[in-house]
Amino acid sequence: MKLRALHTELQQAHATKSSISTSLKELMNIIESLEPSSVSYSTSEHDGMLDVCPDYFPAKYQGTKSGYPFFHFGWITEKCKNVKPFKDVITILINLVDHPDRDQKYVPTVFKGINDSYPMLQVLIAARKGSELKKSVRKYTNMKVIEMEVKTTSGKAWNILVASARTPYVLIGRDLSHFSWLVQLERQIRVISSIPQVKVAGGSFRNTTGHWQVGCYQTKLLNYVLEYKDGYFHSRNECMFCDHLVGPFVAKTKLVKRVKFDEGLTSEVFMEDWFLRVSGQKHQIMNCPDAMYFTADDYNFGVHAKIANKHVWLPLAKKWTLNRIVLPHSVIHKYSCGDIGYKCDTGVTDTIALPVCCSELQAAAIAFFHDYCKKHNLVYELDTGTVVSAAKLGTMLPWEKDGDLILGPENLTLFLDSDNQKKFQNAGFSLSGFEHPVKDAKGQWKSTGFFYLKPGPLLYIEVWGFSKMSNNFLPREVRDIETKMMYGGRWVIGPYSPGLYVRNRYGHEVYKHSQHWTVVGLPNSFSVYNPGSFKKCKTPGFHGCLDRLPADGNIPWLVP
């Protein structure tokens, strides 16, 4: 029944060109339910030896009160012989290169906790040259300090540590303040080795003020927006599927050696970048909350302060070309094109959407033009494609090539005045490409004139001289009040009845989407469009590809 329901959902999604709620993770759960024997297994990749022994829940024999009253035990690890020595399975990595001074007091406690809990495991520690750390670890034969140059970034330090590991798993022991048996390294290794797609597993964490969190986030990277949500959609083996982990985690060493940490990013966001790349390569990540770490993060200095700091996230926004980063606790960081170094070029819109920062530039130019016209009693209207943009999205459509305005030809010459041009330049816009309006011998308009209003070097709005505006089609009693449309957060002047104008101008299925006539191979803008699809993206996988979003509806295109 579950597979039949999934098949129906896929058919419906194909018909409506929408996404499905059932993911690969849920499909795995369905398969698991069909094959109960596959629930718990733990095998090595090469020699048939187990990385860790399987465990089982004894409730069927003893009832769920077997660990009563505090349930500090429950699941029982099987006694198996074909298991590797644990020292050959995992290496603990600790990076103190960028360790805050306020957290130095925790370091001895962490080392002692590791030695008490896992004395057989090798521990590799990154520290800056000249530190006193080597002296403090001499009493621990399983610990080795690797000294780094002063300018070594956190990402580089982690890469050096990972490169030095010789075991199939590593613990990325970030921000630790304590260490005990509660971290349950075996548990995380067991879930990784039991599910082939899973390459990373972490646990919950308790900070120095006693606040406990799971730290499992879902991420959505689409249309220049990166969104984090605290929580999970699916689980398996009492662990949650995640896209991003906030706390320490265990990972396959091969994965971390292949997908290296970005050595050029700041210590605040290089982990976010790494998880984006890992999940983007379809590796699965899990969080097992019954494994608990102790971290130095607290409400003053850790995740919560980081979330609220817009500047902290800017390097990530630049690398991934993001206009918005949406974080838990209703935090939204907005970045302009200038912030992330993006040059708006409508040439990319053959297959890629322009980011919202370009729409904001276009909207700012139209708003300035509107204010100028109102101040000087000039009559104008949105025209053609810009009317469609306003009707559909309330701003520039991300696949548009230009903007369109009409203005009384007698008023075009005002924009030739150098003082007026300076006003536009001071606002960050330019006027160019003037064609003067010309009258014939009878005083009729022979040509109504034209110029470009440019929000940027490769972004432009066509302003056409037009001898009449559309308000004459309104009832006489309301004709002196222009019809206003929302565009980029401002009310600007549109045609008399925007919906009627749009339907009559573009014909069938106008509220489905079609790219510019020059892109889809039409002879001119008055040709009949065939809306409802986008061209295949030339850069598959890029979050700004047009074909990653539906070619109908506006809600998927709305940016917070």
XYZ file of C-alpha atoms in Angstrom:
560
model
C 0.000 0.000 0.000
C 2.828 2.414 0.850
C 4.566 1.827 -2.473
C 1.257 2.246 -4.328
C 0.684 5.568 -2.522
C 4.204 6.683 -3.431
C 3.559 5.789 -7.087
C 0.359 7.871 -7.065
C 2.176 10.800 -5.498
C 4.888 10.639 -8.157
C 2.271 10.644 -10.928
C 0.530 13.683 -9.425
C 3.830 15.521 -8.964
C 4.767 14.870 -12.594
C 1.425 16.183 -13.805
C 1.643 19.371 -11.745
C 5.429 19.799 -12.017
C 5.677 20.006 -8.228
C 7.938 18.406 -5.658
C 6.938 15.377 -3.636
C 6.823 15.066 0.140
C 8.197 11.512 0.097
C 11.998 11.580 0.022
C 14.654 8.953 -0.512
C 14.895 8.699 3.257
C 11.210 7.798 3.580
C 11.501 5.327 0.705
C 14.323 3.660 2.632
C 11.982 3.326 5.603
C 9.387 1.673 3.363
C 11.989 -0.775 2.065
C 13.101 -1.444 5.631
C 9.543 -2.266 6.654
C 9.401 -4.805 3.825
C 12.728 -6.325 4.911
C 12.809 -6.327 8.712
C 15.995 -8.388 8.742
C 17.888 -5.390 7.338
C 17.179 -3.172 10.361
C 20.419 -3.810 12.238
C 23.714 -4.781 10.666
C 27.228 -3.470 10.839
C 29.812 -4.618 8.346
C 33.283 -3.575 7.359
C 34.008 -2.512 3.805
C 36.817 -4.964 3.067
C 37.781 -7.756 5.484
C 34.406 -8.904 6.799
C 35.244 -7.679 10.293
C 32.689 -5.543 12.097
C 33.547 -1.981 13.018
C 31.410 -2.313 16.147
C 29.158 -5.047 17.465
C 25.392 -4.750 16.820
C 23.051 -3.885 19.651
C 19.494 -4.937 20.453
C 16.616 -3.699 22.567
C 15.588 -6.262 25.199
C 12.035 -4.961 25.690
C 10.550 -8.074 24.055
C 12.173 -10.109 26.812
C 12.084 -7.754 29.808
C 9.539 -5.062 28.918
C 10.321 -1.357 28.522
C 11.014 -0.996 32.256
C 14.345 -2.801 31.969
C 16.256 0.463 32.632
C 13.841 1.864 35.199
C 13.842 4.422 36.779
C 16.486 6.588 35.021
C 17.069 4.441 31.893
C 20.821 4.944 31.876
C 20.886 1.529 30.258
C 18.517 -0.278 27.931
C 19.985 -1.335 24.619
C 22.454 -4.171 24.940
C 25.556 -4.604 22.777
C 25.964 -8.118 21.439
C 29.106 -10.028 22.252
C 30.655 -10.650 18.861
C 34.094 -12.016 17.983
C 34.511 -10.699 14.439
C 34.984 -7.089 15.511
C 38.010 -4.847 15.037
C 39.924 -3.445 17.988
C 38.324 -0.084 18.665
C 41.673 1.706 18.374
C 41.713 0.672 14.716
C 38.230 2.062 14.062
C 38.171 5.740 15.048
C 40.526 8.630 15.769
C 39.497 11.604 17.890
C 40.390 14.975 16.365
C 40.455 18.201 18.378
C 41.198 21.589 16.837
C 42.429 24.245 19.255
C 43.839 26.591 16.614
C 40.982 29.081 16.953
C 39.957 28.048 20.442
C 38.617 31.107 22.331
C 40.618 32.119 25.386
C 37.484 31.888 27.504
C 37.251 28.142 26.724
C 40.878 27.209 27.461
C 39.863 26.193 30.979
C 37.910 23.247 29.561
C 40.837 21.673 27.677
C 42.346 19.648 30.576
C 38.892 18.335 31.485
C 38.306 17.205 27.899
C 41.645 15.391 27.729
C 41.029 13.622 31.036
C 37.492 12.673 29.991
C 38.734 11.139 26.740
C 41.434 9.193 28.554
C 38.951 7.920 31.138
C 36.315 6.935 28.548
C 38.401 5.797 25.570
C 42.035 5.346 26.674
C 42.724 3.079 23.713
C 41.914 5.713 21.042
C 44.456 7.952 19.386
C 43.778 11.643 19.833
C 45.220 14.183 17.383
C 45.237 17.788 18.560
C 45.855 20.883 16.435
C 47.476 23.796 18.261
C 49.402 26.888 17.296
C 53.171 26.850 17.479
C 54.540 27.963 20.798
C 51.584 26.789 22.863
C 52.123 24.939 26.141
C 49.846 22.129 25.040
C 52.587 19.565 24.421
C 53.582 19.691 28.062
C 50.017 19.158 29.283
C 49.447 16.009 27.182
C 52.743 14.256 27.937
C 51.045 12.074 30.545
C 48.650 10.730 27.887
C 50.465 8.287 25.603
C 47.540 8.168 23.155
C 47.545 11.936 22.471
C 49.628 13.774 19.881
C 49.842 17.522 19.328
C 50.324 18.756 15.751
C 51.609 22.320 15.774
C 50.309 24.780 13.182
C 51.527 28.126 11.891
C 49.998 31.202 13.457
C 48.039 32.065 10.297
C 46.534 28.589 9.909
C 42.768 28.789 9.437
C 40.342 26.469 11.181
C 39.513 24.729 7.915
C 43.164 24.050 7.164
C 43.809 22.801 10.697
C 40.953 20.293 10.421
C 42.225 19.165 7.011
C 45.701 18.528 8.454
C 44.215 16.544 11.331
C 42.053 14.448 8.997
C 45.015 13.764 6.698
C 46.931 12.387 9.685
C 44.185 9.921 10.674
C 44.637 6.272 9.695
C 41.321 4.870 10.913
C 38.105 4.499 8.859
C 36.265 6.983 11.099
C 37.129 10.277 12.745
C 35.421 12.272 15.447
C 35.308 15.957 14.578
C 35.441 17.034 18.212
C 34.567 20.701 17.877
C 33.792 23.017 20.781
C 34.147 20.306 23.418
C 33.989 21.291 27.089
C 33.902 17.788 28.626
C 34.004 14.161 27.527
C 32.412 11.031 28.968
C 30.874 7.697 28.083
C 27.669 9.563 27.178
C 29.102 10.494 23.759
C 28.675 6.829 22.697
C 31.047 6.819 19.741
C 30.098 3.213 19.041
C 26.470 4.236 18.547
C 27.325 6.764 15.851
C 29.704 4.362 14.092
C 27.050 1.665 14.221
C 24.474 3.810 12.408
C 26.989 4.879 9.743
C 28.107 1.316 9.091
C 24.516 0.038 9.117
C 23.123 2.369 6.446
C 25.288 2.575 3.306
C 24.184 6.096 2.294
C 25.005 7.586 5.691
C 28.514 9.005 5.970
C 28.135 11.353 8.953
C 26.464 10.879 12.354
C 26.411 13.168 15.345
C 24.660 13.452 18.643
C 22.861 15.933 20.801
C 24.819 18.339 22.981
C 24.624 19.941 26.396
C 26.356 23.270 26.841
C 28.130 24.724 29.850
C 24.923 26.321 31.131
C 23.118 22.978 30.992
C 20.984 23.717 27.920
C 20.415 20.581 25.828
C 19.744 20.580 22.090
C 19.523 17.984 19.361
C 21.215 20.205 16.769
C 19.643 18.638 13.663
C 18.891 21.172 10.920
C 17.309 20.851 7.498
C 18.569 23.135 4.755
C 16.954 24.413 1.581
C 19.191 26.063 -1.010
C 17.126 27.507 -3.843
C 16.877 30.708 -5.851
C 19.682 32.531 -3.995
C 18.142 31.738 -0.611
C 19.638 29.415 2.007
C 17.155 28.404 4.687
C 17.870 26.475 7.887
C 15.094 24.778 9.853
C 15.585 23.186 13.235
C 14.075 19.695 13.128
C 13.689 16.558 11.052
C 11.306 14.971 8.561
C 12.394 11.343 8.812
C 14.184 8.983 11.182
C 15.613 5.500 11.245
C 17.262 3.363 13.922
C 16.250 5.983 16.514
C 18.320 8.627 14.698
C 17.165 11.624 12.698
C 18.074 12.431 9.101
C 19.599 15.907 8.935
C 21.268 18.198 6.422
C 23.381 20.027 8.973
C 24.692 19.205 12.443
C 25.383 21.871 15.042
C 27.485 19.792 17.438
C 30.434 17.360 17.186
C 30.097 14.422 14.823
C 31.622 11.176 13.574
C 32.364 10.868 9.847
C 33.855 8.433 7.394
C 37.489 9.415 7.060
C 37.439 8.850 3.298
C 34.612 11.360 2.949
C 36.337 14.083 4.944
C 39.581 13.531 3.059
C 37.755 13.851 -0.261
C 35.360 16.646 0.684
C 37.814 18.925 2.430
C 36.980 21.877 4.622
C 37.303 25.223 2.834
C 40.534 26.724 4.132
C 39.621 30.215 2.937
C 36.400 30.608 4.902
C 36.143 32.006 8.391
C 35.908 29.777 11.459
C 32.265 30.782 11.926
C 30.918 29.403 8.633
C 33.322 26.823 7.173
C 31.317 23.978 8.758
C 28.101 25.305 7.199
C 29.847 25.298 3.841
C 31.103 21.739 4.362
C 27.669 20.363 5.234
C 26.161 22.109 2.203
C 28.663 20.361 -0.043
C 28.261 16.971 1.655
C 24.454 17.019 1.502
C 24.653 18.447 -2.036
C 26.573 15.334 -3.077
C 23.668 13.218 -1.758
C 25.530 11.809 1.233
C 23.210 11.307 4.163
C 23.748 12.773 7.608
C 22.165 11.568 10.829
C 21.824 12.699 14.430
C 21.370 10.198 17.250
C 20.175 12.252 20.242
C 20.916 9.416 22.712
C 24.609 10.158 22.129
C 25.311 13.378 24.031
C 28.332 15.674 23.786
C 29.365 18.425 26.148
C 30.165 21.662 24.316
C 31.467 25.090 25.199
C 28.695 26.849 23.318
C 26.435 28.950 25.499
C 23.746 31.574 24.960
C 26.196 34.464 25.090
C 29.025 33.263 22.890
C 27.802 30.422 20.738
C 25.245 29.461 18.153
C 22.636 32.000 19.255
C 24.969 34.988 19.070
C 26.291 33.721 15.741
C 22.809 33.382 14.274
C 21.995 37.029 14.964
C 25.207 38.422 13.439
C 24.696 39.296 9.767
C 28.387 40.003 9.168
C 29.365 36.505 10.326
C 27.388 34.934 7.478
C 28.631 37.234 4.705
C 31.564 34.999 3.591
C 29.119 32.124 3.106
C 26.727 34.409 1.211
C 29.561 35.464 -1.102
C 30.748 31.924 -1.815
C 27.274 30.531 -2.502
C 25.820 33.687 -4.118
C 23.077 34.208 -1.554
C 20.728 37.157 -1.172
C 19.039 35.699 1.878
C 20.095 33.437 4.728
C 17.078 32.345 6.766
C 17.981 30.976 10.185
C 16.112 29.517 13.157
C 14.524 31.910 15.664
C 12.991 33.952 12.788
C 16.300 35.530 11.767
C 16.649 36.641 8.127
C 19.886 38.152 6.863
C 19.536 40.127 3.621
C 22.471 40.799 1.296
C 22.540 43.194 -1.640
C 24.263 42.542 -4.951
C 27.052 44.834 -3.752
C 27.431 42.866 -0.504
C 28.086 39.590 -2.312
C 29.881 41.065 -5.331
C 27.195 40.061 -7.838
C 26.947 41.895 -11.179
C 23.403 41.873 -12.555
C 23.519 40.709 -16.173
C 20.303 39.770 -17.947
C 22.411 37.670 -20.307
C 22.305 34.804 -17.787
C 18.511 34.555 -17.908
C 18.599 32.123 -20.815
C 18.587 29.370 -18.184
C 19.389 31.035 -14.840
C 17.262 33.345 -12.710
C 18.513 36.732 -11.653
C 18.781 36.996 -7.856
C 16.338 39.126 -5.929
C 19.004 41.808 -5.409
C 18.775 42.559 -9.143
C 14.992 42.806 -8.878
C 15.519 45.198 -5.976
C 17.794 47.388 -8.110
C 15.213 47.418 -10.906
C 12.433 48.231 -8.443
C 14.504 51.019 -6.856
C 15.028 52.610 -10.289
C 11.304 52.477 -11.100
C 10.447 53.876 -7.661
C 12.880 56.780 -8.195
C 11.412 57.382 -11.664
C 7.907 57.337 -10.143
C 8.870 59.882 -7.480
C 10.508 62.124 -10.086
C 7.420 62.025 -12.333
C 5.099 62.783 -9.423
C 7.248 65.717 -8.336
C 7.206 67.197 -11.862
C 3.572 66.260 -12.688
C 4.594 63.851 -15.456
C 2.241 61.079 -16.538
C 3.709 57.592 -17.051
C 2.674 53.938 -16.842
C 4.229 50.515 -16.554
C 4.156 48.793 -19.930
C 4.068 45.260 -21.440
C 6.468 42.874 -19.639
C 6.711 45.042 -16.542
C 2.918 44.970 -16.183
C 3.091 41.164 -16.330
C 5.891 41.187 -13.736
C 3.861 43.352 -11.377
C 0.711 41.251 -11.871
C 2.487 37.935 -11.325
C 5.156 38.648 -8.749
C 4.875 42.254 -7.647
C 8.413 42.905 -8.860
C 10.738 42.064 -11.741
C 10.391 38.481 -12.938
C 13.774 36.764 -12.449
C 13.942 35.692 -16.106
C 13.175 39.115 -17.606
C 15.600 40.844 -19.966
C 14.488 44.434 -19.322
C 11.816 46.721 -17.925
C 9.207 48.743 -19.829
C 7.707 52.171 -19.123
C 5.745 54.630 -21.244
C 5.811 58.405 -20.867
C 4.249 61.348 -22.686
C 6.650 62.268 -25.534
C 6.444 65.951 -24.664
C 8.080 65.090 -21.331
C 10.987 63.039 -22.637
C 13.118 66.096 -23.264
C 13.138 66.874 -19.531
C 15.389 63.886 -19.042
C 17.964 65.386 -21.415
C 18.586 68.203 -18.950
C 22.000 67.737 -17.295
C 20.729 68.711 -13.856
C 17.991 66.116 -14.024
C 20.458 63.500 -15.225
C 22.693 64.273 -12.238
C 19.761 63.614 -9.908
C 19.434 60.124 -11.348
C 23.206 59.582 -11.230
C 23.360 60.631 -7.593
C 20.717 58.009 -6.866
C 22.854 55.336 -8.564
C 21.072 55.263 -11.939
C 21.951 56.489 -15.429
C 20.011 57.725 -18.482
C 21.273 56.960 -21.977
C 20.383 56.063 -25.568
C 18.159 59.092 -26.185
C 16.032 59.282 -29.306
C 14.351 62.683 -29.509
C 10.591 62.865 -30.057
C 9.803 64.530 -33.414
C 6.619 66.120 -34.777
C 5.688 66.357 -38.431
C 4.574 69.504 -40.279
C 1.007 69.082 -39.001
C 2.149 68.914 -35.407
C 1.531 65.203 -35.095
C 4.074 62.922 -33.456
C 6.279 61.428 -36.156
C 8.352 59.608 -33.549
C 7.604 59.671 -29.851
C 11.135 59.234 -28.519
C 12.947 56.763 -26.316
C 15.696 56.411 -23.688
C 17.194 53.860 -21.294
C 16.917 54.087 -17.531
C 19.760 51.899 -16.245
C 19.891 50.591 -12.651
C 23.246 48.989 -13.501
C 25.677 48.545 -16.407
C 23.922 45.401 -17.683
C 20.424 46.049 -16.339
C 18.103 48.451 -18.102
C 14.557 49.757 -18.426
C 13.205 50.948 -21.770
C 11.269 54.227 -21.515
C 9.126 54.802 -24.616
C 7.383 57.986 -25.581
C 3.657 57.363 -25.889
C 1.170 59.972 -26.989
C -1.699 58.623 -24.866
C -2.024 56.859 -21.541
C -4.639 54.182 -20.857
C -6.708 56.025 -18.243
C -9.259 57.047 -20.885
C -10.664 53.518 -20.645
C -11.667 54.080 -17.040
C -15.087 55.508 -16.175
C -15.017 59.295 -16.415
C -15.780 59.684 -12.705
C -12.549 57.907 -11.625
C -10.335 58.785 -14.567
C -8.281 61.325 -12.647
C -7.096 58.618 -10.231
C -4.472 56.364 -11.832
C -4.546 52.614 -11.322
C -1.672 51.649 -9.048
C 0.214 48.355 -8.932
C 2.576 47.016 -6.303
C 6.110 46.755 -7.670
C 9.052 46.022 -5.408
C 7.202 47.162 -2.310
C 5.999 50.465 -3.807
C 2.718 51.518 -5.426
C 3.518 52.663 -8.961
C 1.330 53.569 -11.956
C -0.022 50.757 -14.101
C -2.516 50.551 -16.983
C -6.240 51.149 -16.429
C -7.092 47.478 -15.682
C -3.852 45.503 -15.281
C -5.458 42.055 -15.398
C -7.404 42.795 -18.571
C -4.351 44.423 -20.153
C -2.195 41.366 -19.377
C -4.698 38.828 -20.689
C -5.388 40.729 -23.896
C -1.710 41.497 -24.494
C -0.317 37.979 -24.058
C -3.223 35.600 -24.635
C -3.466 31.994 -23.481
C -2.179 30.909 -20.053
C -0.510 34.227 -19.343
C -0.050 33.381 -15.660
C 2.127 30.431 -16.542
C 5.701 31.487 -17.142
C 7.641 31.929 -20.360
C 11.104 33.294 -20.887
C 11.835 36.340 -23.025
C 10.879 36.110 -26.685
C 14.555 36.368 -27.725
C 15.371 33.309 -25.580
C 12.577 31.024 -26.784
C 13.193 31.808 -30.461
C 10.167 33.943 -31.306
C 10.431 36.539 -34.098
C 9.255 39.438 -31.895
C 7.555 40.296 -28.596
C 4.092 40.244 -30.192
C 4.404 36.574 -31.137
C 2.241 33.950 -29.455
C 4.027 32.473 -26.446
C 3.883 28.835 -25.316
C 4.218 29.262 -21.542
C 4.602 26.610 -18.846
C 8.239 25.530 -19.084
C 11.806 26.801 -18.771
C 14.821 25.874 -20.844
C 17.137 23.208 -19.416
C 19.784 24.751 -17.217
C 23.315 25.033 -18.585
C 24.690 24.731 -15.049
C 22.848 21.732 -13.561
C 22.755 21.717 -9.787
C 23.103 25.482 -9.377
C 20.458 26.761 -6.981
C 19.571 29.638 -9.337
C 18.598 27.454 -12.312
C 15.166 28.400 -13.634
C 14.170 24.781 -14.224
C 14.533 23.990 -10.520
C 11.317 25.912 -9.844
C 7.878 25.469 -11.419
C 6.962 27.475 -14.517
C 3.598 28.339 -12.983
C 2.551 30.125 -9.812
C 4.277 32.857 -7.860
C 4.543 31.448 -4.326
C 7.646 29.319 -5.056
C 9.352 32.459 -6.405
C 8.664 34.677 -3.415
C 11.806 35.611 -1.479
C 11.538 36.583 2.207
